[in-house]
Amino acid sequence: MSINKMVVSFLLLAIVTGGAIVLSGFFGLPWERVKAQSVITEFVEDKYEIDTKKIDTYFNFKDGKYGVELKTEDDITFKAEWREDLQVIDYYPEAIWKKQMEDDLLKEVQVIFPDHKFIVFDGAYGVGRDEIKGKEIGNYKEIPTDFFLSIRLQEKWKSNIEDKTAEQLLHLVEIIQEKNISNMHVTLYFDQTDDKVSFDSISIPAIQIKPIQTKEDILQYSSGGPNHNG
């Protein structure tokens, strides 16, 4: 083989090798994905005594974590990750709590706000790792942290719209009170107006839900109200 051919072959090999290294940095190594899936699945199924099936695997290139999205037999979808220190971090409790919140309130929210753009129930990810040590998850109402209900309307903010919305939101707050939910922060967003970067909103901290009795109490937490913190 001539020297020129050897140089070209070496350059091609270097390019291919470099490309593979770059790609693995973004997408991870295929065999590590398979290993992570096996480790994670065995861990969560043993920890919670559940059966799961894989929806997808992924690699978080920002922190080098391999992850799996899993689904249980009762349609609970959640993610879990295998860290470099060989610990599995799963978000199964958060998925359970999200389902419980939806079961408690989603239908009521949809009826009260039929013209919504979206309704999202969520919590602080990582709380499950701190609060849940065994297979029993418990109810989100018993967890000493705030959960979040976010509603976005299709309507832009107007004073008369806000007034009507406050009446609707009062109805929702009354339902939350009746269900003895004391750890849910509720935020309602109006659609974005043309001259604003941020959204007008009504944002009520969980700790302030219980004392609310009137529409005027609700309006204290609007974007222009004295108690707004959303």
mmCIF file with all atom_site columns, C-alpha atoms in Angstrom:
data_model
loop_
_atom_site.group_PDB
_atom_site.id
_atom_site.type_symbol
_atom_site.label_atom_id
_atom_site.label_alt_id
_atom_site.label_comp_id
_atom_site.label_asym_id
_atom_site.label_entity_id
_atom_site.label_seq_id
_atom_site.pdbx_PDB_ins_code
_atom_site.Cartn_x
_atom_site.Cartn_y
_atom_site.Cartn_z
_atom_site.occupancy
_atom_site.B_iso_or_equiv
_atom_site.pdbx_formal_charge
_atom_site.auth_seq_id
_atom_site.auth_comp_id
_atom_site.auth_asym_id
_atom_site.auth_atom_id
_atom_site.pdbx_PDB_model_num
ATOM 1   C CA . MET A 1 1   ? 0.000   0.000  0.000  1.00 0.00 ? 1   MET A CA 1
ATOM 2   C CA . SER A 1 2   ? 1.356   3.401  -0.966 1.00 0.00 ? 2   SER A CA 1
ATOM 3   C CA . ILE A 1 3   ? 1.996   6.094  1.620  1.00 0.00 ? 3   ILE A CA 1
ATOM 4   C CA . ASN A 1 4   ? -0.818  8.247  0.161  1.00 0.00 ? 4   ASN A CA 1
ATOM 5   C CA . LYS A 1 5   ? -3.328  5.421  0.509  1.00 0.00 ? 5   LYS A CA 1
ATOM 6   C CA . MET A 1 6   ? -2.181  4.782  4.062  1.00 0.00 ? 6   MET A CA 1
ATOM 7   C CA . VAL A 1 7   ? -2.647  8.468  4.926  1.00 0.00 ? 7   VAL A CA 1
ATOM 8   C CA . VAL A 1 8   ? -6.132  8.524  3.386  1.00 0.00 ? 8   VAL A CA 1
ATOM 9   C CA . SER A 1 9   ? -7.106  5.334  5.222  1.00 0.00 ? 9   SER A CA 1
ATOM 10  C CA . PHE A 1 10  ? -5.818  6.750  8.484  1.00 0.00 ? 10  PHE A CA 1
ATOM 11  C CA . LEU A 1 11  ? -7.747  9.995  7.969  1.00 0.00 ? 11  LEU A CA 1
ATOM 12  C CA . LEU A 1 12  ? -10.948 8.112  7.140  1.00 0.00 ? 12  LEU A CA 1
ATOM 13  C CA . LEU A 1 13  ? -10.528 5.948  10.233 1.00 0.00 ? 13  LEU A CA 1
ATOM 14  C CA . ALA A 1 14  ? -9.948  9.044  12.367 1.00 0.00 ? 14  ALA A CA 1
ATOM 15  C CA . ILE A 1 15  ? -13.047 10.732 10.935 1.00 0.00 ? 15  ILE A CA 1
ATOM 16  C CA . VAL A 1 16  ? -15.220 7.662  11.515 1.00 0.00 ? 16  VAL A CA 1
ATOM 17  C CA . THR A 1 17  ? -13.852 7.165  15.033 1.00 0.00 ? 17  THR A CA 1
ATOM 18  C CA . GLY A 1 18  ? -14.277 10.842 15.875 1.00 0.00 ? 18  GLY A CA 1
ATOM 19  C CA . GLY A 1 19  ? -17.808 10.818 14.512 1.00 0.00 ? 19  GLY A CA 1
ATOM 20  C CA . ALA A 1 20  ? -18.678 7.768  16.587 1.00 0.00 ? 20  ALA A CA 1
ATOM 21  C CA . ILE A 1 21  ? -17.321 9.439  19.722 1.00 0.00 ? 21  ILE A CA 1
ATOM 22  C CA . VAL A 1 22  ? -19.334 12.588 19.027 1.00 0.00 ? 22  VAL A CA 1
ATOM 23  C CA . LEU A 1 23  ? -22.511 10.607 18.353 1.00 0.00 ? 23  LEU A CA 1
ATOM 24  C CA . SER A 1 24  ? -22.062 8.522  21.495 1.00 0.00 ? 24  SER A CA 1
ATOM 25  C CA . GLY A 1 25  ? -21.706 11.761 23.434 1.00 0.00 ? 25  GLY A CA 1
ATOM 26  C CA . PHE A 1 26  ? -25.161 12.840 22.259 1.00 0.00 ? 26  PHE A CA 1
ATOM 27  C CA . PHE A 1 27  ? -26.990 9.528  21.995 1.00 0.00 ? 27  PHE A CA 1
ATOM 28  C CA . GLY A 1 28  ? -25.079 7.220  24.325 1.00 0.00 ? 28  GLY A CA 1
ATOM 29  C CA . LEU A 1 29  ? -23.818 3.723  23.579 1.00 0.00 ? 29  LEU A CA 1
ATOM 30  C CA . PRO A 1 30  ? -26.349 1.157  22.288 1.00 0.00 ? 30  PRO A CA 1
ATOM 31  C CA . TRP A 1 31  ? -25.149 -1.613 24.612 1.00 0.00 ? 31  TRP A CA 1
ATOM 32  C CA . GLU A 1 32  ? -25.299 0.736  27.592 1.00 0.00 ? 32  GLU A CA 1
ATOM 33  C CA . ARG A 1 33  ? -28.916 1.574  26.706 1.00 0.00 ? 33  ARG A CA 1
ATOM 34  C CA . VAL A 1 34  ? -29.751 -2.138 26.748 1.00 0.00 ? 34  VAL A CA 1
ATOM 35  C CA . LYS A 1 35  ? -27.949 -2.635 30.050 1.00 0.00 ? 35  LYS A CA 1
ATOM 36  C CA . ALA A 1 36  ? -29.640 0.410  31.588 1.00 0.00 ? 36  ALA A CA 1
ATOM 37  C CA . GLN A 1 37  ? -33.057 -0.823 30.494 1.00 0.00 ? 37  GLN A CA 1
ATOM 38  C CA . SER A 1 38  ? -32.440 -4.189 32.128 1.00 0.00 ? 38  SER A CA 1
ATOM 39  C CA . VAL A 1 39  ? -31.114 -2.706 35.384 1.00 0.00 ? 39  VAL A CA 1
ATOM 40  C CA . ILE A 1 40  ? -33.856 -0.074 35.654 1.00 0.00 ? 40  ILE A CA 1
ATOM 41  C CA . THR A 1 41  ? -36.728 -2.424 34.813 1.00 0.00 ? 41  THR A CA 1
ATOM 42  C CA . GLU A 1 42  ? -35.588 -5.048 37.319 1.00 0.00 ? 42  GLU A CA 1
ATOM 43  C CA . PHE A 1 43  ? -35.137 -2.363 39.994 1.00 0.00 ? 43  PHE A CA 1
ATOM 44  C CA . VAL A 1 44  ? -38.563 -0.708 39.703 1.00 0.00 ? 44  VAL A CA 1
ATOM 45  C CA . GLU A 1 45  ? -40.482 -3.960 39.253 1.00 0.00 ? 45  GLU A CA 1
ATOM 46  C CA . ASP A 1 46  ? -38.854 -5.392 42.376 1.00 0.00 ? 46  ASP A CA 1
ATOM 47  C CA . LYS A 1 47  ? -39.175 -2.161 44.391 1.00 0.00 ? 47  LYS A CA 1
ATOM 48  C CA . TYR A 1 48  ? -42.884 -1.600 43.722 1.00 0.00 ? 48  TYR A CA 1
ATOM 49  C CA . GLU A 1 49  ? -43.927 -5.165 42.845 1.00 0.00 ? 49  GLU A CA 1
ATOM 50  C CA . ILE A 1 50  ? -45.285 -4.123 39.463 1.00 0.00 ? 50  ILE A CA 1
ATOM 51  C CA . ASP A 1 51  ? -45.027 -5.376 35.890 1.00 0.00 ? 51  ASP A CA 1
ATOM 52  C CA . THR A 1 52  ? -43.942 -2.943 33.202 1.00 0.00 ? 52  THR A CA 1
ATOM 53  C CA . LYS A 1 53  ? -43.262 -2.725 29.516 1.00 0.00 ? 53  LYS A CA 1
ATOM 54  C CA . LYS A 1 54  ? -40.804 -0.457 27.768 1.00 0.00 ? 54  LYS A CA 1
ATOM 55  C CA . ILE A 1 55  ? -42.086 2.531  25.831 1.00 0.00 ? 55  ILE A CA 1
ATOM 56  C CA . ASP A 1 56  ? -38.728 4.087  24.992 1.00 0.00 ? 56  ASP A CA 1
ATOM 57  C CA . THR A 1 57  ? -35.097 4.407  26.044 1.00 0.00 ? 57  THR A CA 1
ATOM 58  C CA . TYR A 1 58  ? -33.118 7.622  26.016 1.00 0.00 ? 58  TYR A CA 1
ATOM 59  C CA . PHE A 1 59  ? -29.755 9.164  26.876 1.00 0.00 ? 59  PHE A CA 1
ATOM 60  C CA . ASN A 1 60  ? -29.527 12.507 28.653 1.00 0.00 ? 60  ASN A CA 1
ATOM 61  C CA . PHE A 1 61  ? -26.284 13.874 27.199 1.00 0.00 ? 61  PHE A CA 1
ATOM 62  C CA . LYS A 1 62  ? -26.260 16.831 29.600 1.00 0.00 ? 62  LYS A CA 1
ATOM 63  C CA . ASP A 1 63  ? -25.593 14.678 32.642 1.00 0.00 ? 63  ASP A CA 1
ATOM 64  C CA . GLY A 1 64  ? -24.723 11.318 31.087 1.00 0.00 ? 64  GLY A CA 1
ATOM 65  C CA . LYS A 1 65  ? -27.800 9.451  32.349 1.00 0.00 ? 65  LYS A CA 1
ATOM 66  C CA . TYR A 1 66  ? -29.412 6.548  30.542 1.00 0.00 ? 66  TYR A CA 1
ATOM 67  C CA . GLY A 1 67  ? -33.155 6.357  31.028 1.00 0.00 ? 67  GLY A CA 1
ATOM 68  C CA . VAL A 1 68  ? -36.219 4.287  30.253 1.00 0.00 ? 68  VAL A CA 1
ATOM 69  C CA . GLU A 1 69  ? -39.849 5.284  29.884 1.00 0.00 ? 69  GLU A CA 1
ATOM 70  C CA . LEU A 1 70  ? -42.045 2.497  31.229 1.00 0.00 ? 70  LEU A CA 1
ATOM 71  C CA . LYS A 1 71  ? -45.739 1.721  31.376 1.00 0.00 ? 71  LYS A CA 1
ATOM 72  C CA . THR A 1 72  ? -47.497 -0.398 34.000 1.00 0.00 ? 72  THR A CA 1
ATOM 73  C CA . GLU A 1 73  ? -50.420 -2.757 33.444 1.00 0.00 ? 73  GLU A CA 1
ATOM 74  C CA . ASP A 1 74  ? -52.825 -0.088 34.724 1.00 0.00 ? 74  ASP A CA 1
ATOM 75  C CA . ASP A 1 75  ? -51.523 2.493  32.225 1.00 0.00 ? 75  ASP A CA 1
ATOM 76  C CA . ILE A 1 76  ? -49.256 4.474  34.554 1.00 0.00 ? 76  ILE A CA 1
ATOM 77  C CA . THR A 1 77  ? -46.412 5.914  32.464 1.00 0.00 ? 77  THR A CA 1
ATOM 78  C CA . PHE A 1 78  ? -43.213 7.044  34.156 1.00 0.00 ? 78  PHE A CA 1
ATOM 79  C CA . LYS A 1 79  ? -39.499 7.532  33.629 1.00 0.00 ? 79  LYS A CA 1
ATOM 80  C CA . ALA A 1 80  ? -36.504 6.165  35.497 1.00 0.00 ? 80  ALA A CA 1
ATOM 81  C CA . GLU A 1 81  ? -32.789 6.834  35.047 1.00 0.00 ? 81  GLU A CA 1
ATOM 82  C CA . TRP A 1 82  ? -29.550 4.974  35.718 1.00 0.00 ? 82  TRP A CA 1
ATOM 83  C CA . ARG A 1 83  ? -26.899 7.332  37.022 1.00 0.00 ? 83  ARG A CA 1
ATOM 84  C CA . GLU A 1 84  ? -23.125 7.139  36.698 1.00 0.00 ? 84  GLU A CA 1
ATOM 85  C CA . ASP A 1 85  ? -22.885 6.139  40.370 1.00 0.00 ? 85  ASP A CA 1
ATOM 86  C CA . LEU A 1 86  ? -25.036 3.095  39.422 1.00 0.00 ? 86  LEU A CA 1
ATOM 87  C CA . GLN A 1 87  ? -28.080 4.327  41.336 1.00 0.00 ? 87  GLN A CA 1
ATOM 88  C CA . VAL A 1 88  ? -31.537 4.085  39.782 1.00 0.00 ? 88  VAL A CA 1
ATOM 89  C CA . ILE A 1 89  ? -33.703 7.177  40.175 1.00 0.00 ? 89  ILE A CA 1
ATOM 90  C CA . ASP A 1 90  ? -37.343 6.541  39.342 1.00 0.00 ? 90  ASP A CA 1
ATOM 91  C CA . TYR A 1 91  ? -40.370 8.812  39.104 1.00 0.00 ? 91  TYR A CA 1
ATOM 92  C CA . TYR A 1 92  ? -43.069 6.202  39.667 1.00 0.00 ? 92  TYR A CA 1
ATOM 93  C CA . PRO A 1 93  ? -44.472 7.893  42.820 1.00 0.00 ? 93  PRO A CA 1
ATOM 94  C CA . GLU A 1 94  ? -44.792 11.200 40.944 1.00 0.00 ? 94  GLU A CA 1
ATOM 95  C CA . ALA A 1 95  ? -46.714 9.432  38.167 1.00 0.00 ? 95  ALA A CA 1
ATOM 96  C CA . ILE A 1 96  ? -49.045 7.831  40.732 1.00 0.00 ? 96  ILE A CA 1
ATOM 97  C CA . TRP A 1 97  ? -49.706 11.179 42.404 1.00 0.00 ? 97  TRP A CA 1
ATOM 98  C CA . LYS A 1 98  ? -50.375 12.845 39.055 1.00 0.00 ? 98  LYS A CA 1
ATOM 99  C CA . LYS A 1 99  ? -52.963 10.143 38.282 1.00 0.00 ? 99  LYS A CA 1
ATOM 100 C CA . GLN A 1 100 ? -54.570 10.614 41.718 1.00 0.00 ? 100 GLN A CA 1
ATOM 101 C CA . MET A 1 101 ? -54.856 14.375 41.168 1.00 0.00 ? 101 MET A CA 1
ATOM 102 C CA . GLU A 1 102 ? -56.409 13.850 37.744 1.00 0.00 ? 102 GLU A CA 1
ATOM 103 C CA . ASP A 1 103 ? -58.891 11.364 39.193 1.00 0.00 ? 103 ASP A CA 1
ATOM 104 C CA . ASP A 1 104 ? -59.823 13.851 41.922 1.00 0.00 ? 104 ASP A CA 1
ATOM 105 C CA . LEU A 1 105 ? -60.191 17.009 39.859 1.00 0.00 ? 105 LEU A CA 1
ATOM 106 C CA . LEU A 1 106 ? -59.728 16.748 36.097 1.00 0.00 ? 106 LEU A CA 1
ATOM 107 C CA . LYS A 1 107 ? -63.396 16.255 35.160 1.00 0.00 ? 107 LYS A CA 1
ATOM 108 C CA . GLU A 1 108 ? -64.474 19.101 37.421 1.00 0.00 ? 108 GLU A CA 1
ATOM 109 C CA . VAL A 1 109 ? -61.844 21.452 35.975 1.00 0.00 ? 109 VAL A CA 1
ATOM 110 C CA . GLN A 1 110 ? -62.912 20.566 32.427 1.00 0.00 ? 110 GLN A CA 1
ATOM 111 C CA . VAL A 1 111 ? -66.539 21.345 33.259 1.00 0.00 ? 111 VAL A CA 1
ATOM 112 C CA . ILE A 1 112 ? -65.747 24.625 35.018 1.00 0.00 ? 112 ILE A CA 1
ATOM 113 C CA . PHE A 1 113 ? -63.343 25.796 32.287 1.00 0.00 ? 113 PHE A CA 1
ATOM 114 C CA . PRO A 1 114 ? -64.640 24.244 29.041 1.00 0.00 ? 114 PRO A CA 1
ATOM 115 C CA . ASP A 1 115 ? -62.659 26.675 26.846 1.00 0.00 ? 115 ASP A CA 1
ATOM 116 C CA . HIS A 1 116 ? -59.226 25.858 28.265 1.00 0.00 ? 116 HIS A CA 1
ATOM 117 C CA . LYS A 1 117 ? -56.078 25.439 26.187 1.00 0.00 ? 117 LYS A CA 1
ATOM 118 C CA . PHE A 1 118 ? -54.490 23.021 28.627 1.00 0.00 ? 118 PHE A CA 1
ATOM 119 C CA . ILE A 1 119 ? -54.848 21.600 32.131 1.00 0.00 ? 119 ILE A CA 1
ATOM 120 C CA . VAL A 1 120 ? -51.724 20.257 33.825 1.00 0.00 ? 120 VAL A CA 1
ATOM 121 C CA . PHE A 1 121 ? -51.316 18.517 37.175 1.00 0.00 ? 121 PHE A CA 1
ATOM 122 C CA . ASP A 1 122 ? -47.749 18.216 38.373 1.00 0.00 ? 122 ASP A CA 1
ATOM 123 C CA . GLY A 1 123 ? -45.415 18.028 41.340 1.00 0.00 ? 123 GLY A CA 1
ATOM 124 C CA . ALA A 1 124 ? -41.783 18.506 42.237 1.00 0.00 ? 124 ALA A CA 1
ATOM 125 C CA . TYR A 1 125 ? -39.820 15.634 40.681 1.00 0.00 ? 125 TYR A CA 1
ATOM 126 C CA . GLY A 1 126 ? -37.529 13.965 43.189 1.00 0.00 ? 126 GLY A CA 1
ATOM 127 C CA . VAL A 1 127 ? -39.972 14.231 46.087 1.00 0.00 ? 127 VAL A CA 1
ATOM 128 C CA . GLY A 1 128 ? -40.860 10.559 45.684 1.00 0.00 ? 128 GLY A CA 1
ATOM 129 C CA . ARG A 1 129 ? -37.249 9.565  46.308 1.00 0.00 ? 129 ARG A CA 1
ATOM 130 C CA . ASP A 1 130 ? -37.262 11.487 49.592 1.00 0.00 ? 130 ASP A CA 1
ATOM 131 C CA . GLU A 1 131 ? -40.725 10.508 50.819 1.00 0.00 ? 131 GLU A CA 1
ATOM 132 C CA . ILE A 1 132 ? -41.227 6.923  49.613 1.00 0.00 ? 132 ILE A CA 1
ATOM 133 C CA . LYS A 1 133 ? -38.960 4.190  50.974 1.00 0.00 ? 133 LYS A CA 1
ATOM 134 C CA . GLY A 1 134 ? -41.009 1.088  50.219 1.00 0.00 ? 134 GLY A CA 1
ATOM 135 C CA . LYS A 1 135 ? -43.574 -0.160 47.733 1.00 0.00 ? 135 LYS A CA 1
ATOM 136 C CA . GLU A 1 136 ? -46.501 1.735  49.275 1.00 0.00 ? 136 GLU A CA 1
ATOM 137 C CA . ILE A 1 137 ? -46.901 5.130  47.572 1.00 0.00 ? 137 ILE A CA 1
ATOM 138 C CA . GLY A 1 138 ? -49.789 6.643  49.525 1.00 0.00 ? 138 GLY A CA 1
ATOM 139 C CA . ASN A 1 139 ? -51.976 9.565  48.521 1.00 0.00 ? 139 ASN A CA 1
ATOM 140 C CA . TYR A 1 140 ? -50.603 12.894 47.345 1.00 0.00 ? 140 TYR A CA 1
ATOM 141 C CA . LYS A 1 141 ? -52.732 14.674 49.960 1.00 0.00 ? 141 LYS A CA 1
ATOM 142 C CA . GLU A 1 142 ? -50.549 13.106 52.653 1.00 0.00 ? 142 GLU A CA 1
ATOM 143 C CA . ILE A 1 143 ? -47.226 14.195 51.133 1.00 0.00 ? 143 ILE A CA 1
ATOM 144 C CA . PRO A 1 144 ? -45.680 17.247 52.849 1.00 0.00 ? 144 PRO A CA 1
ATOM 145 C CA . THR A 1 145 ? -44.982 19.210 49.683 1.00 0.00 ? 145 THR A CA 1
ATOM 146 C CA . ASP A 1 146 ? -46.943 21.370 47.262 1.00 0.00 ? 146 ASP A CA 1
ATOM 147 C CA . PHE A 1 147 ? -48.448 19.999 44.060 1.00 0.00 ? 147 PHE A CA 1
ATOM 148 C CA . PHE A 1 148 ? -49.512 22.173 41.162 1.00 0.00 ? 148 PHE A CA 1
ATOM 149 C CA . LEU A 1 149 ? -52.576 22.641 38.998 1.00 0.00 ? 149 LEU A CA 1
ATOM 150 C CA . SER A 1 150 ? -52.048 24.912 35.980 1.00 0.00 ? 150 SER A CA 1
ATOM 151 C CA . ILE A 1 151 ? -54.895 25.979 33.691 1.00 0.00 ? 151 ILE A CA 1
ATOM 152 C CA . ARG A 1 152 ? -54.484 28.105 30.592 1.00 0.00 ? 152 ARG A CA 1
ATOM 153 C CA . LEU A 1 153 ? -57.503 29.735 29.011 1.00 0.00 ? 153 LEU A CA 1
ATOM 154 C CA . GLN A 1 154 ? -58.075 30.634 25.381 1.00 0.00 ? 154 GLN A CA 1
ATOM 155 C CA . GLU A 1 155 ? -59.308 34.098 26.348 1.00 0.00 ? 155 GLU A CA 1
ATOM 156 C CA . LYS A 1 156 ? -57.021 37.102 26.759 1.00 0.00 ? 156 LYS A CA 1
ATOM 157 C CA . TRP A 1 157 ? -57.219 39.140 29.920 1.00 0.00 ? 157 TRP A CA 1
ATOM 158 C CA . LYS A 1 158 ? -59.956 41.782 30.214 1.00 0.00 ? 158 LYS A CA 1
ATOM 159 C CA . SER A 1 159 ? -61.451 43.143 33.412 1.00 0.00 ? 159 SER A CA 1
ATOM 160 C CA . ASN A 1 160 ? -64.844 41.589 32.726 1.00 0.00 ? 160 ASN A CA 1
ATOM 161 C CA . ILE A 1 161 ? -63.221 38.291 31.723 1.00 0.00 ? 161 ILE A CA 1
ATOM 162 C CA . GLU A 1 162 ? -61.170 38.239 34.924 1.00 0.00 ? 162 GLU A CA 1
ATOM 163 C CA . ASP A 1 163 ? -64.291 38.877 36.976 1.00 0.00 ? 163 ASP A CA 1
ATOM 164 C CA . LYS A 1 164 ? -66.127 35.963 35.374 1.00 0.00 ? 164 LYS A CA 1
ATOM 165 C CA . THR A 1 165 ? -63.072 33.754 35.694 1.00 0.00 ? 165 THR A CA 1
ATOM 166 C CA . ALA A 1 166 ? -62.773 34.567 39.388 1.00 0.00 ? 166 ALA A CA 1
ATOM 167 C CA . GLU A 1 167 ? -66.298 33.204 39.880 1.00 0.00 ? 167 GLU A CA 1
ATOM 168 C CA . GLN A 1 168 ? -65.313 30.018 38.070 1.00 0.00 ? 168 GLN A CA 1
ATOM 169 C CA . LEU A 1 169 ? -62.105 29.710 40.030 1.00 0.00 ? 169 LEU A CA 1
ATOM 170 C CA . LEU A 1 170 ? -64.001 30.187 43.284 1.00 0.00 ? 170 LEU A CA 1
ATOM 171 C CA . HIS A 1 171 ? -66.137 27.187 42.340 1.00 0.00 ? 171 HIS A CA 1
ATOM 172 C CA . LEU A 1 172 ? -62.983 25.131 41.758 1.00 0.00 ? 172 LEU A CA 1
ATOM 173 C CA . VAL A 1 173 ? -61.466 26.263 45.067 1.00 0.00 ? 173 VAL A CA 1
ATOM 174 C CA . GLU A 1 174 ? -64.660 25.200 46.861 1.00 0.00 ? 174 GLU A CA 1
ATOM 175 C CA . ILE A 1 175 ? -64.323 21.730 45.344 1.00 0.00 ? 175 ILE A CA 1
ATOM 176 C CA . ILE A 1 176 ? -60.684 21.552 46.441 1.00 0.00 ? 176 ILE A CA 1
ATOM 177 C CA . GLN A 1 177 ? -61.736 22.562 49.939 1.00 0.00 ? 177 GLN A CA 1
ATOM 178 C CA . GLU A 1 178 ? -64.510 19.941 49.998 1.00 0.00 ? 178 GLU A CA 1
ATOM 179 C CA . LYS A 1 179 ? -62.018 17.249 48.991 1.00 0.00 ? 179 LYS A CA 1
ATOM 180 C CA . ASN A 1 180 ? -59.671 18.316 51.817 1.00 0.00 ? 180 ASN A CA 1
ATOM 181 C CA . ILE A 1 181 ? -56.784 19.042 49.466 1.00 0.00 ? 181 ILE A CA 1
ATOM 182 C CA . SER A 1 182 ? -54.431 21.339 51.350 1.00 0.00 ? 182 SER A CA 1
ATOM 183 C CA . ASN A 1 183 ? -51.245 21.064 49.283 1.00 0.00 ? 183 ASN A CA 1
ATOM 184 C CA . MET A 1 184 ? -52.247 22.187 45.781 1.00 0.00 ? 184 MET A CA 1
ATOM 185 C CA . HIS A 1 185 ? -51.043 25.473 44.304 1.00 0.00 ? 185 HIS A CA 1
ATOM 186 C CA . VAL A 1 186 ? -53.542 26.629 41.648 1.00 0.00 ? 186 VAL A CA 1
ATOM 187 C CA . THR A 1 187 ? -52.540 28.931 38.786 1.00 0.00 ? 187 THR A CA 1
ATOM 188 C CA . LEU A 1 188 ? -54.829 30.072 36.003 1.00 0.00 ? 188 LEU A CA 1
ATOM 189 C CA . TYR A 1 189 ? -53.259 31.773 32.969 1.00 0.00 ? 189 TYR A CA 1
ATOM 190 C CA . PHE A 1 190 ? -55.073 33.988 30.499 1.00 0.00 ? 190 PHE A CA 1
ATOM 191 C CA . ASP A 1 191 ? -53.951 33.833 26.893 1.00 0.00 ? 191 ASP A CA 1
ATOM 192 C CA . GLN A 1 192 ? -51.074 36.127 26.036 1.00 0.00 ? 192 GLN A CA 1
ATOM 193 C CA . THR A 1 193 ? -51.987 39.645 24.934 1.00 0.00 ? 193 THR A CA 1
ATOM 194 C CA . ASP A 1 194 ? -50.222 41.198 21.957 1.00 0.00 ? 194 ASP A CA 1
ATOM 195 C CA . ASP A 1 195 ? -48.371 43.835 23.983 1.00 0.00 ? 195 ASP A CA 1
ATOM 196 C CA . LYS A 1 196 ? -47.089 41.592 26.788 1.00 0.00 ? 196 LYS A CA 1
ATOM 197 C CA . VAL A 1 197 ? -44.269 39.084 27.076 1.00 0.00 ? 197 VAL A CA 1
ATOM 198 C CA . SER A 1 198 ? -45.668 37.424 30.201 1.00 0.00 ? 198 SER A CA 1
ATOM 199 C CA . PHE A 1 199 ? -49.103 35.969 30.887 1.00 0.00 ? 199 PHE A CA 1
ATOM 200 C CA . ASP A 1 200 ? -51.746 37.590 33.058 1.00 0.00 ? 200 ASP A CA 1
ATOM 201 C CA . SER A 1 201 ? -52.704 35.082 35.713 1.00 0.00 ? 201 SER A CA 1
ATOM 202 C CA . ILE A 1 202 ? -54.381 34.284 38.999 1.00 0.00 ? 202 ILE A CA 1
ATOM 203 C CA . SER A 1 203 ? -52.029 32.283 41.193 1.00 0.00 ? 203 SER A CA 1
ATOM 204 C CA . ILE A 1 204 ? -53.124 30.963 44.600 1.00 0.00 ? 204 ILE A CA 1
ATOM 205 C CA . PRO A 1 205 ? -50.558 29.279 46.874 1.00 0.00 ? 205 PRO A CA 1
ATOM 206 C CA . ALA A 1 206 ? -51.636 26.013 48.458 1.00 0.00 ? 206 ALA A CA 1
ATOM 207 C CA . ILE A 1 207 ? -51.505 27.469 51.942 1.00 0.00 ? 207 ILE A CA 1
ATOM 208 C CA . GLN A 1 208 ? -54.020 30.172 50.925 1.00 0.00 ? 208 GLN A CA 1
ATOM 209 C CA . ILE A 1 209 ? -56.668 27.857 49.432 1.00 0.00 ? 209 ILE A CA 1
ATOM 210 C CA . LYS A 1 210 ? -58.441 27.032 52.695 1.00 0.00 ? 210 LYS A CA 1
ATOM 211 C CA . PRO A 1 211 ? -59.259 30.638 53.813 1.00 0.00 ? 211 PRO A CA 1
ATOM 212 C CA . ILE A 1 212 ? -60.822 31.658 50.471 1.00 0.00 ? 212 ILE A CA 1
ATOM 213 C CA . GLN A 1 213 ? -64.571 32.305 50.642 1.00 0.00 ? 213 GLN A CA 1
ATOM 214 C CA . THR A 1 214 ? -65.423 34.944 48.029 1.00 0.00 ? 214 THR A CA 1
ATOM 215 C CA . LYS A 1 215 ? -64.661 36.092 44.512 1.00 0.00 ? 215 LYS A CA 1
ATOM 216 C CA . GLU A 1 216 ? -62.858 39.083 46.024 1.00 0.00 ? 216 GLU A CA 1
ATOM 217 C CA . ASP A 1 217 ? -60.549 36.689 47.873 1.00 0.00 ? 217 ASP A CA 1
ATOM 218 C CA . ILE A 1 218 ? -59.681 35.115 44.524 1.00 0.00 ? 218 ILE A CA 1
ATOM 219 C CA . LEU A 1 219 ? -58.908 38.473 42.901 1.00 0.00 ? 219 LEU A CA 1
ATOM 220 C CA . GLN A 1 220 ? -56.336 39.222 45.593 1.00 0.00 ? 220 GLN A CA 1
ATOM 221 C CA . TYR A 1 221 ? -54.129 36.728 43.760 1.00 0.00 ? 221 TYR A CA 1
ATOM 222 C CA . SER A 1 222 ? -54.537 38.124 40.224 1.00 0.00 ? 222 SER A CA 1
ATOM 223 C CA . SER A 1 223 ? -51.553 39.607 38.380 1.00 0.00 ? 223 SER A CA 1
ATOM 224 C CA . GLY A 1 224 ? -52.513 43.055 39.641 1.00 0.00 ? 224 GLY A CA 1
ATOM 225 C CA . GLY A 1 225 ? -53.558 41.912 43.086 1.00 0.00 ? 225 GLY A CA 1
ATOM 226 C CA . PRO A 1 226 ? -51.553 42.513 46.289 1.00 0.00 ? 226 PRO A CA 1
ATOM 227 C CA . ASN A 1 227 ? -50.955 38.818 47.002 1.00 0.00 ? 227 ASN A CA 1
ATOM 228 C CA . HIS A 1 228 ? -50.001 37.601 43.527 1.00 0.00 ? 228 HIS A CA 1
ATOM 229 C CA . ASN A 1 229 ? -46.839 35.506 43.389 1.00 0.00 ? 229 ASN A CA 1
ATOM 230 C CA . GLY A 1 230 ? -47.236 33.534 40.174 1.00 0.00 ? 230 GLY A CA 1
#
